[in-house]
JSON list of C-alpha atoms in Angstrom, two decimals:
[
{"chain": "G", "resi": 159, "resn": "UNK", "atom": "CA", "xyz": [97.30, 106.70, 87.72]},
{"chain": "G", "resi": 160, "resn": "UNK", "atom": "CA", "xyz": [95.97, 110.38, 87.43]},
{"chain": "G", "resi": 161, "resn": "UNK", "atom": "CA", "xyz": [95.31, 112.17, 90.18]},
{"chain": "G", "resi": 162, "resn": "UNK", "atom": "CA", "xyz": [94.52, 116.41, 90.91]},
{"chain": "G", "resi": 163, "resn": "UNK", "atom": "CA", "xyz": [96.89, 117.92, 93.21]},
{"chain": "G", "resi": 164, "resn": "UNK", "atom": "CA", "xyz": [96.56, 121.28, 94.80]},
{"chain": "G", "resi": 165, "resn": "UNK", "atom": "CA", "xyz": [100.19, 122.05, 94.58]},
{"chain": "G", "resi": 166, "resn": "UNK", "atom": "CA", "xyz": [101.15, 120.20, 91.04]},
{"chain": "G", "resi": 167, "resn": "UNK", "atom": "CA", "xyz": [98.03, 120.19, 89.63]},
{"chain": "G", "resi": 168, "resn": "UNK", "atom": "CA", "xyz": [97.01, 117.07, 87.72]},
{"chain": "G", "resi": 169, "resn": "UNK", "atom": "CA", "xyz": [99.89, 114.72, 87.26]},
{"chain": "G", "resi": 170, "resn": "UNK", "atom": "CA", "xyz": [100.45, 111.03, 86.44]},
{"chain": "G", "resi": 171, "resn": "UNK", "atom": "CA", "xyz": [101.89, 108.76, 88.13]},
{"chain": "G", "resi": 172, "resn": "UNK", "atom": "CA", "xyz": [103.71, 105.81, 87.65]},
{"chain": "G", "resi": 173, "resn": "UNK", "atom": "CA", "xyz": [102.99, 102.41, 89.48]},
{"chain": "G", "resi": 174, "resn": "UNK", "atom": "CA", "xyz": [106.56, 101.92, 90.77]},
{"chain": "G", "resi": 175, "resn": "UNK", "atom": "CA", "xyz": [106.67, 105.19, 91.72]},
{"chain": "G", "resi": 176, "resn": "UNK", "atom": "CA", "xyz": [103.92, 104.56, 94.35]},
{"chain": "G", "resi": 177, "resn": "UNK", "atom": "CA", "xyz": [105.26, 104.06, 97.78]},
{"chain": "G", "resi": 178, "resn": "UNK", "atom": "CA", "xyz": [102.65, 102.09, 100.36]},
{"chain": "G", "resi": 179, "resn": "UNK", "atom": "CA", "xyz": [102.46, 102.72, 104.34]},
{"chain": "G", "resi": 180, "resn": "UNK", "atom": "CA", "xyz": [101.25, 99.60, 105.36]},
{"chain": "G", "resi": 181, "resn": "UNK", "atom": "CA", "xyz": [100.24, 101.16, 108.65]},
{"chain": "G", "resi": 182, "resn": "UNK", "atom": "CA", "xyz": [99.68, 104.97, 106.94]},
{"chain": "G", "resi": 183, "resn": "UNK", "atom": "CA", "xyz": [101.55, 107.65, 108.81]},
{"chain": "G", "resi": 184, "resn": "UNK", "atom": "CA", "xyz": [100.90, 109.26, 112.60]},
{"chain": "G", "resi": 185, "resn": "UNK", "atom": "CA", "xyz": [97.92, 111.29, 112.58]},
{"chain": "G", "resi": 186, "resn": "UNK", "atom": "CA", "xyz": [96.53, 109.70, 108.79]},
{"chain": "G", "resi": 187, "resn": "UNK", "atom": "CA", "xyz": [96.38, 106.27, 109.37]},
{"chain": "G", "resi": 188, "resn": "UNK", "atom": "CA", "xyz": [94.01, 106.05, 106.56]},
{"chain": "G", "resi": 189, "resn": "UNK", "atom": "CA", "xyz": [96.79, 107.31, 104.40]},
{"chain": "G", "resi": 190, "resn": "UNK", "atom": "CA", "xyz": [98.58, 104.90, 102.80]},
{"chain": "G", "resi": 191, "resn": "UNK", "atom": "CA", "xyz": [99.49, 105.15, 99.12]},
{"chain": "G", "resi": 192, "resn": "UNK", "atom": "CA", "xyz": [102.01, 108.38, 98.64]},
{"chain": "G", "resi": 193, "resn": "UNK", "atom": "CA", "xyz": [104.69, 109.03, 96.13]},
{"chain": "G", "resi": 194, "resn": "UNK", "atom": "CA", "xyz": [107.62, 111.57, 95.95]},
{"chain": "G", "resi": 195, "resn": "UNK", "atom": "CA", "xyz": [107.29, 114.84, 94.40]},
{"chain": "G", "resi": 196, "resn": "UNK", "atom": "CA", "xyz": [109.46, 117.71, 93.42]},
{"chain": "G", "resi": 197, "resn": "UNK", "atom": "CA", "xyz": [109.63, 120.88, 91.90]},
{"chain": "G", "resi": 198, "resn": "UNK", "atom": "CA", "xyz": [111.12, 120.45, 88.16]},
{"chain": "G", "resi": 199, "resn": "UNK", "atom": "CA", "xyz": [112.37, 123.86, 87.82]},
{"chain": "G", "resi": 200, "resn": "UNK", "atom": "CA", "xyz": [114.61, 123.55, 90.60]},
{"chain": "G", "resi": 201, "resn": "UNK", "atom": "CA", "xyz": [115.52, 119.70, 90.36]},
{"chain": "G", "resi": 202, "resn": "UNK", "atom": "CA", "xyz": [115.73, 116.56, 92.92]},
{"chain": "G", "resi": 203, "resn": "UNK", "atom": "CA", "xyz": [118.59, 118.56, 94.26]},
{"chain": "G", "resi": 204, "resn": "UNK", "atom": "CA", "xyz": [116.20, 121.74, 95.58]},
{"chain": "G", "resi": 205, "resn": "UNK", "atom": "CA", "xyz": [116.60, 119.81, 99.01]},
{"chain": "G", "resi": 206, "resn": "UNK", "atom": "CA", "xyz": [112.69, 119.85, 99.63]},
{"chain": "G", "resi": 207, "resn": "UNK", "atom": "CA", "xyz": [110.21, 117.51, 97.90]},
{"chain": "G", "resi": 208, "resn": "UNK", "atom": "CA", "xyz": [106.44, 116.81, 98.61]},
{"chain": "G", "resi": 209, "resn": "UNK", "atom": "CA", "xyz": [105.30, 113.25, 100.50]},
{"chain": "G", "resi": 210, "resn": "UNK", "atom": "CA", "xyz": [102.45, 113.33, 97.79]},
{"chain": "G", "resi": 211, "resn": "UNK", "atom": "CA", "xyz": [98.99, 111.39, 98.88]},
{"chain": "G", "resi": 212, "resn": "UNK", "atom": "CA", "xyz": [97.53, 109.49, 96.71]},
{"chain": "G", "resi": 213, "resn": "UNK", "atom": "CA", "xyz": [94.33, 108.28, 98.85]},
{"chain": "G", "resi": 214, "resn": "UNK", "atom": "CA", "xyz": [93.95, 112.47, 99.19]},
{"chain": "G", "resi": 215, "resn": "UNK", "atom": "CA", "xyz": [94.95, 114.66, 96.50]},
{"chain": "G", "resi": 216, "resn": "UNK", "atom": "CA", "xyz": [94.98, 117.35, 98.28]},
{"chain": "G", "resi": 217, "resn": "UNK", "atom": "CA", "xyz": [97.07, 116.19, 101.16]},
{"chain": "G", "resi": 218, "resn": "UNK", "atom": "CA", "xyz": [100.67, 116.82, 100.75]},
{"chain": "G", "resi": 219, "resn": "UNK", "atom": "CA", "xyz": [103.79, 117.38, 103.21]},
{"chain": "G", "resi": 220, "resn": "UNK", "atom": "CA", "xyz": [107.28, 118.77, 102.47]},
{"chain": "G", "resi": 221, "resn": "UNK", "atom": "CA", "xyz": [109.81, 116.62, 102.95]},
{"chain": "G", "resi": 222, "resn": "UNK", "atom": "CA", "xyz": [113.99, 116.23, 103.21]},
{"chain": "G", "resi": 223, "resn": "UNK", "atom": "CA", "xyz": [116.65, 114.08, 103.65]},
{"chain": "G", "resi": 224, "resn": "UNK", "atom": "CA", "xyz": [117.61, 115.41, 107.02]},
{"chain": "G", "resi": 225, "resn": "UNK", "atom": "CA", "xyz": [121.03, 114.77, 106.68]},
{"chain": "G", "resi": 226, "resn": "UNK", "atom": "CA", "xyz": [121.06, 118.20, 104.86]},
{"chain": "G", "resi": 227, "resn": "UNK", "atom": "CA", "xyz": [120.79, 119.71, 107.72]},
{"chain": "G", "resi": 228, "resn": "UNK", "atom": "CA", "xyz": [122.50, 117.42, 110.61]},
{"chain": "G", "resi": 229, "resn": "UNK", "atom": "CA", "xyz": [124.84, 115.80, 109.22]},
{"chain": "G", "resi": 230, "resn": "UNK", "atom": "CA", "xyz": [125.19, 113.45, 112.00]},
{"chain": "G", "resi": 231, "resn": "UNK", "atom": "CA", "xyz": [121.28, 112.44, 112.07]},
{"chain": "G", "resi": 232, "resn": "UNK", "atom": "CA", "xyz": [121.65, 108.60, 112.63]},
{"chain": "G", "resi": 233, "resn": "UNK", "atom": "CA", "xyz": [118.79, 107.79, 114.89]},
{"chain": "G", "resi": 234, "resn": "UNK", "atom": "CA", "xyz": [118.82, 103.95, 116.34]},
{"chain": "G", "resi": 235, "resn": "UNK", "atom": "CA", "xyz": [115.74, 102.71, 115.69]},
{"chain": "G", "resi": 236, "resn": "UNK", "atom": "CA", "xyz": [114.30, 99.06, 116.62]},
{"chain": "G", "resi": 237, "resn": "UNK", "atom": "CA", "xyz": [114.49, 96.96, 114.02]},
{"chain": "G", "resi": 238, "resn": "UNK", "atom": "CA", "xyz": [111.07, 95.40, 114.65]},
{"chain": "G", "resi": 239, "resn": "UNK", "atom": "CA", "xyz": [109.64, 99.21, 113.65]},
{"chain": "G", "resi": 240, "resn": "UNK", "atom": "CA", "xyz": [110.75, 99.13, 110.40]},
{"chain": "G", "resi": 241, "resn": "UNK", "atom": "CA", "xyz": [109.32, 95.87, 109.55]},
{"chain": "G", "resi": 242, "resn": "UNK", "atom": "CA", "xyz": [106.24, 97.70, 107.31]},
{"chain": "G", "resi": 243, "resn": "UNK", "atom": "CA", "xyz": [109.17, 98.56, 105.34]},
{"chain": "G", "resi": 244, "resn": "UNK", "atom": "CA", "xyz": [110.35, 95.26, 104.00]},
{"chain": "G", "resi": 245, "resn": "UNK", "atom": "CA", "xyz": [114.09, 93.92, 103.84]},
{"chain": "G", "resi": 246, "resn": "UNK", "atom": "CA", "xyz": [115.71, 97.32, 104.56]},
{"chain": "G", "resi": 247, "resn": "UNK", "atom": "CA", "xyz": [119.46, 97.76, 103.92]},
{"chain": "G", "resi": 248, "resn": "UNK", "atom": "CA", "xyz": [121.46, 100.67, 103.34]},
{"chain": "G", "resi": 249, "resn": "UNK", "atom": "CA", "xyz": [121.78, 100.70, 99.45]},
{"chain": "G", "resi": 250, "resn": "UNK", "atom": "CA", "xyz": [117.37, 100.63, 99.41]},
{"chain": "G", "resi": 251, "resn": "UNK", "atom": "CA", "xyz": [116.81, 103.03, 102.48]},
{"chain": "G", "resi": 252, "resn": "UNK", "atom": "CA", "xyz": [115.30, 106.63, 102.19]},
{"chain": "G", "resi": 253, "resn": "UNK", "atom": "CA", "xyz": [115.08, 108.15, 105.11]},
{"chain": "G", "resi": 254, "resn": "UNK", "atom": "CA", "xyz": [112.63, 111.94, 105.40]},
{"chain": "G", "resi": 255, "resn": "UNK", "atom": "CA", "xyz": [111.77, 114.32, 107.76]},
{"chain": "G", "resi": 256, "resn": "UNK", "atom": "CA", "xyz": [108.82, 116.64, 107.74]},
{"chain": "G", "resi": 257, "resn": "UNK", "atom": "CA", "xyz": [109.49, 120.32, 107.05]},
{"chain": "G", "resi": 258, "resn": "UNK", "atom": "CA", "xyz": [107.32, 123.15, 108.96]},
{"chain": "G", "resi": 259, "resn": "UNK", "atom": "CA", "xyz": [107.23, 126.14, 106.18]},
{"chain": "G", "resi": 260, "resn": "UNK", "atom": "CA", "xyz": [105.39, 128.65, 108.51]},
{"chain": "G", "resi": 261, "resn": "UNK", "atom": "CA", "xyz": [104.97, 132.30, 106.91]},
{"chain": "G", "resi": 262, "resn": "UNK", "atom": "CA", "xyz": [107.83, 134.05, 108.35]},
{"chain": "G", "resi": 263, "resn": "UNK", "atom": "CA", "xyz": [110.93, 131.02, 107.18]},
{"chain": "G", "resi": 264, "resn": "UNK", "atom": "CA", "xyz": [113.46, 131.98, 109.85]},
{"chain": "G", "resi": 265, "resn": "UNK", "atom": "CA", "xyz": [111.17, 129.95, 111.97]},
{"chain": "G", "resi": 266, "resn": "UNK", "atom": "CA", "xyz": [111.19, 126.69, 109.37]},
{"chain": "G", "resi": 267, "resn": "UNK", "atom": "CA", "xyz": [111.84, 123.57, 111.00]},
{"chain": "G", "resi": 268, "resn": "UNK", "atom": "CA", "xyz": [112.30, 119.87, 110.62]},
{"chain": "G", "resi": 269, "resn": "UNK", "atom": "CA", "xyz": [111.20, 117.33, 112.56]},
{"chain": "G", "resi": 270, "resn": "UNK", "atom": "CA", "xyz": [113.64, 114.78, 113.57]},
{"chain": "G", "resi": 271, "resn": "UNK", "atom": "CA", "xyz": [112.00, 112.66, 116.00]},
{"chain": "G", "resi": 272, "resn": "UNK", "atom": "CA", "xyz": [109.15, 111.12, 113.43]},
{"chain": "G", "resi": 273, "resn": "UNK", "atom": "CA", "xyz": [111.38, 110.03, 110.00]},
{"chain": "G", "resi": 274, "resn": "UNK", "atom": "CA", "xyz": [109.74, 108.58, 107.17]},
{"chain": "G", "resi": 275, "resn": "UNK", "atom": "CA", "xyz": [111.62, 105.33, 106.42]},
{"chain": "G", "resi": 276, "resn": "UNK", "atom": "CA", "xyz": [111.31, 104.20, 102.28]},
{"chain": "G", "resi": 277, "resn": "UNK", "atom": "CA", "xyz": [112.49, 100.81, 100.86]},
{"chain": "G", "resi": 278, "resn": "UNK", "atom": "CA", "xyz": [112.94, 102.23, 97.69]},
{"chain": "G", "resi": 279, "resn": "UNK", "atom": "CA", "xyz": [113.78, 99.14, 96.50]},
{"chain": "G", "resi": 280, "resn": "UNK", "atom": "CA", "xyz": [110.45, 97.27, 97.27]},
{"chain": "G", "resi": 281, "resn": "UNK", "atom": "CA", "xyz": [108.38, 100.94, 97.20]},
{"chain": "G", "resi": 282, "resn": "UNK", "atom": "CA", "xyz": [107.18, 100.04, 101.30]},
{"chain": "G", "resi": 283, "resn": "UNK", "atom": "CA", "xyz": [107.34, 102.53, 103.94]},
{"chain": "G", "resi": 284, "resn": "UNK", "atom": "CA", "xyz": [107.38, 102.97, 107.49]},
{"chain": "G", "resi": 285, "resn": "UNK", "atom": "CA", "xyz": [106.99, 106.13, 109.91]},
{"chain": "G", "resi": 286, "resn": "UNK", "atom": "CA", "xyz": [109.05, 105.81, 113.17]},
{"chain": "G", "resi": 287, "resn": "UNK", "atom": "CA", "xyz": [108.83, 107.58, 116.18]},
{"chain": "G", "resi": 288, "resn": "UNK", "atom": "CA", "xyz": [112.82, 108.08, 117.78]},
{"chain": "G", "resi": 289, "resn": "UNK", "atom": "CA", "xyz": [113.06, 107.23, 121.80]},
{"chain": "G", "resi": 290, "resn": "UNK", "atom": "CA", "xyz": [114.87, 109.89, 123.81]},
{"chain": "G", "resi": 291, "resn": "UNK", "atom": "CA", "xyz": [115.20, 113.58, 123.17]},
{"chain": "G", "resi": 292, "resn": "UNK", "atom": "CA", "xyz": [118.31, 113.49, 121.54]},
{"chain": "G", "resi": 293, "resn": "UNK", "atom": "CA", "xyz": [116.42, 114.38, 118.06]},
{"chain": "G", "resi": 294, "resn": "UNK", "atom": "CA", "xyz": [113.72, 117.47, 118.53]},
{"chain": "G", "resi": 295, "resn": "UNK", "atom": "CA", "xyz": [110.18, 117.40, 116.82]},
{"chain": "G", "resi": 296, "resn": "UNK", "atom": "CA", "xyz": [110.84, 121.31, 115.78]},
{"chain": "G", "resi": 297, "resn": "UNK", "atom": "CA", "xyz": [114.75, 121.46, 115.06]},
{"chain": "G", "resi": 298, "resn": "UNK", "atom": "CA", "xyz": [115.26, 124.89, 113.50]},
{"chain": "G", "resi": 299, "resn": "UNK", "atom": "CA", "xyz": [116.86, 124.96, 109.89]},
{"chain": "G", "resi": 300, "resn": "UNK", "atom": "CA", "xyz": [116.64, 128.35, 108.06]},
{"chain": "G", "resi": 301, "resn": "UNK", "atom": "CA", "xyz": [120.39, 129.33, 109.23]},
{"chain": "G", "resi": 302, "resn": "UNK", "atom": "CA", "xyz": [121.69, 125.86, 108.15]},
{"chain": "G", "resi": 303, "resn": "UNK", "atom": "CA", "xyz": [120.11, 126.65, 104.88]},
{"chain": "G", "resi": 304, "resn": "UNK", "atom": "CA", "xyz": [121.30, 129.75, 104.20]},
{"chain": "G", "resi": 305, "resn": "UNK", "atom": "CA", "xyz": [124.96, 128.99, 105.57]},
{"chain": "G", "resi": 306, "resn": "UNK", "atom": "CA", "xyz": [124.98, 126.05, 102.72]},
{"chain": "G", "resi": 307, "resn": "UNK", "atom": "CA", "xyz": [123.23, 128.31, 100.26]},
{"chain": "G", "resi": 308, "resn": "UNK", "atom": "CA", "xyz": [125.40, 130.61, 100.81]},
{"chain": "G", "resi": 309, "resn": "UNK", "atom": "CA", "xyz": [128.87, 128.26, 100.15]},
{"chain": "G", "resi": 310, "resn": "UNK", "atom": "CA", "xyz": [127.19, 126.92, 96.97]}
]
């Protein structure tokens, strides 16, 4: 599949590398068909990648693995939420947050209550909303970054 991006420009895409939200995520329910995008200069490892639409082009999001930056992110979920999923276990399970990239970065955040959960075994996804306010919808992450930039 070929598809124009604003932010990669016009890139294929393989099938298996198409990730479905049965249900689409909160606030694009008509979303469904993504995939997982990064910049190649800076490698998989650059910490942020793009939640890539495939139903929009020009929708993306920036993503990360939020244990990055909280290392002790381990949200309990119901299991009956994660059912859009498929047959998650922990050697399939991707789990993202949203990253908020506003112009001045000291203010960047993640958002920890709404993860993206990815069965990257069976390419099926689920977003989740977390109970309690244990995990903040804006949890600030430029200092975090720069500490572990900084000991690289």
């Amino acid at each position: 599949m070929r598809i124009n991006t604003r932010i990669f420009g016009e890139i294929e895409i393989a099938d298996d590398k198409i990730i479905t939200f049965e249900n689409g995520i909160i606030g694009f329910p008509d979303l469904k068909r993504f995939t997982l995008l990064h910049d190649e200069v800076k490698g998989k490892d650059a910490g942020i990648r793009f939640l890539q639409s495939l139903d929009e082009p020009g929708f993306a999001m920036p993503v990360m693995d939020p244990l990055a930056v909280k290392a002790d992110y381990d949200p309990q979920v119901n299991d009956e939420l994660l059912t859009a999923a498929g047959n998650i276990t922990p050697d399939n399970v991707l789990v993202l947050v949203t990253v908020t990239i506003p112009h001045d970065l000291t203010k960047m955040t993640v958002n920890l209550q709404g993860p993206f959960v990815i069965n990257a075994e069976e390419h099926k996804a689920c977003q989740v909303i977390v109970e309690g306010d244990e995990y903040p919808v804006k949890f600030p992450i430029y200092d975090i970054l720069q500490a572990r930039k900084a000991g690289e």
